[in-house]
Amino acid sequence: MNLSYYPLDLKLKHTFQIARETRDIQKNVVVLLKDTDGVDGVGEAAPTRFFGEEVKSVSSVLDQSIDLLKQANPFYLEDITLLLKERFPGDAAARAAIDIALYDMIGKKLKIPLFQLLGLKQPTTTVTSFTIGIDTLEKMCKKVDEAKDFPILKIKAGFKEDIETLRKLRKITKAIFRVDVNTGWTFHEAREKLNCLENLGVELVEQPFPVGSIDALRKVKRHAKIPIFVDEDIKEAKDIPAFSGAVDGINIKLMKCGGVREAIRMIHTARAHGLKIMIGCNIESSVSITAAAHLTPLVDYVDLDGHLLVTNDPYTGVTVDKGRLTLPAGDGLGVSPRNDKALSSSQDWCKQTVCP
Ligand code: MG
């Protein structure tokens, strides 16, 4: 297999702010694999600084993977993904890009969509939440108004006036709220704020505390009426058992865990520990969002809106209507370049730079 890649700067519709950071552009990398029979596969890495990844580190992993994949049989997914994990343990987003591209390629070779390759029925009733980032109250109200077609909103919290803001937002929408604190609360804040949220139609609260606060989570869960989920705390399957009994559920992301194969391992591990499962995302194009959408029959909650937050998604894939996801027809992921221009400019870039 030949591996090539190009950088993808996704422009955000609104400045995206969460409890710990703000950004206008998400810097991702698109990976293309091509086998000797001409069948190709596409994947994407959306690195996050929180986990120590960036475009440079992704590129370095991809450069080092070129030789490794050259003679590899794409059907040996277990061997390839384990070898990559052994070599690049801290580079989950880069590994996810290769994993996704391999699944896309195998689906195309077998002429079946990814969900079928995974032994799943086509999802037909999946509804995603839509994310409202932190902003001024006026702008958050405007964002909620713009998102009025979505029945579920994920509101970013973890700032001083977050409860007051949620109360105000509650007055202008009937949507279900999921609240993502992104590690922004202390234990005392959480006790107080969770009480306030009980009357605001909040379905769940995600990652209230800094990573590693298992005792605090366990104490809060004892009293909280709202389910508590962790996201930043759990990257892969081996992280899950420690949280058994301490939380109600986990948020799985392909970019955190290294791709489809590890995500499935996590789903089974979480189920064995009686945990609910959300599948979430970073700010990503339709490539990796669509890959995650193929897994939705296995989860309880879906938060796959990363491609809806950007203005220059170069691919088409899963579509969203009033929050409801529809997978594209087609084998593998089923994604296609949005137009020839997007594809040719990326291929030009590829020819001129480090890609083989
Ligand atoms: Mg989160």
mmCIF file of C-alpha atoms and ligand atoms in Angstrom, residues 18 20 154 156 179-183 206-207 229-232 251 253 256 278 280-282 303, ligand 1:
data_model
loop_
_atom_site.group_PDB
_atom_site.id
_atom_site.type_symbol
_atom_site.label_atom_id
_atom_site.label_comp_id
_atom_site.label_asym_id
_atom_site.label_seq_id
_atom_site.Cartn_x
_atom_site.Cartn_y
_atom_site.Cartn_z
ATOM 1 C CA ILE A 18 -14.389 25.425 25.675
ATOM 2 C CA ARG A 20 -9.602 25.528 28.546
ATOM 3 C CA LYS A 154 -24.400 19.960 23.955
ATOM 4 C CA LYS A 156 -20.071 23.794 26.829
ATOM 5 C CA VAL A 179 -23.563 19.806 29.534
ATOM 6 C CA ASP A 180 -19.829 19.368 28.842
ATOM 7 C CA VAL A 181 -17.603 20.891 31.516
ATOM 8 C CA ASN A 182 -14.280 19.893 29.856
ATOM 9 C CA THR A 183 -12.544 19.466 33.265
ATOM 10 C CA GLU A 206 -19.601 15.322 30.884
ATOM 11 C CA GLN A 207 -16.106 15.488 32.420
ATOM 12 C CA PHE A 229 -19.882 10.852 31.887
ATOM 13 C CA VAL A 230 -16.116 11.068 31.416
ATOM 14 C CA ASP A 231 -14.359 12.030 28.198
ATOM 15 C CA GLU A 232 -10.807 13.369 28.693
ATOM 16 C CA ASN A 251 -17.418 9.338 25.648
ATOM 17 C CA LYS A 253 -13.767 9.281 20.165
ATOM 18 C CA LYS A 256 -8.607 9.627 21.287
ATOM 19 C CA MET A 278 -21.517 8.143 23.862
ATOM 20 C CA GLY A 280 -18.173 11.850 20.174
ATOM 21 C CA CYS A 281 -15.746 13.711 17.960
ATOM 22 C CA ASN A 282 -13.279 16.555 17.593
ATOM 23 C CA ASP A 303 -22.354 13.588 19.447
HETATM 24 MG MG MG B 1 -16.247 16.270 25.940
#
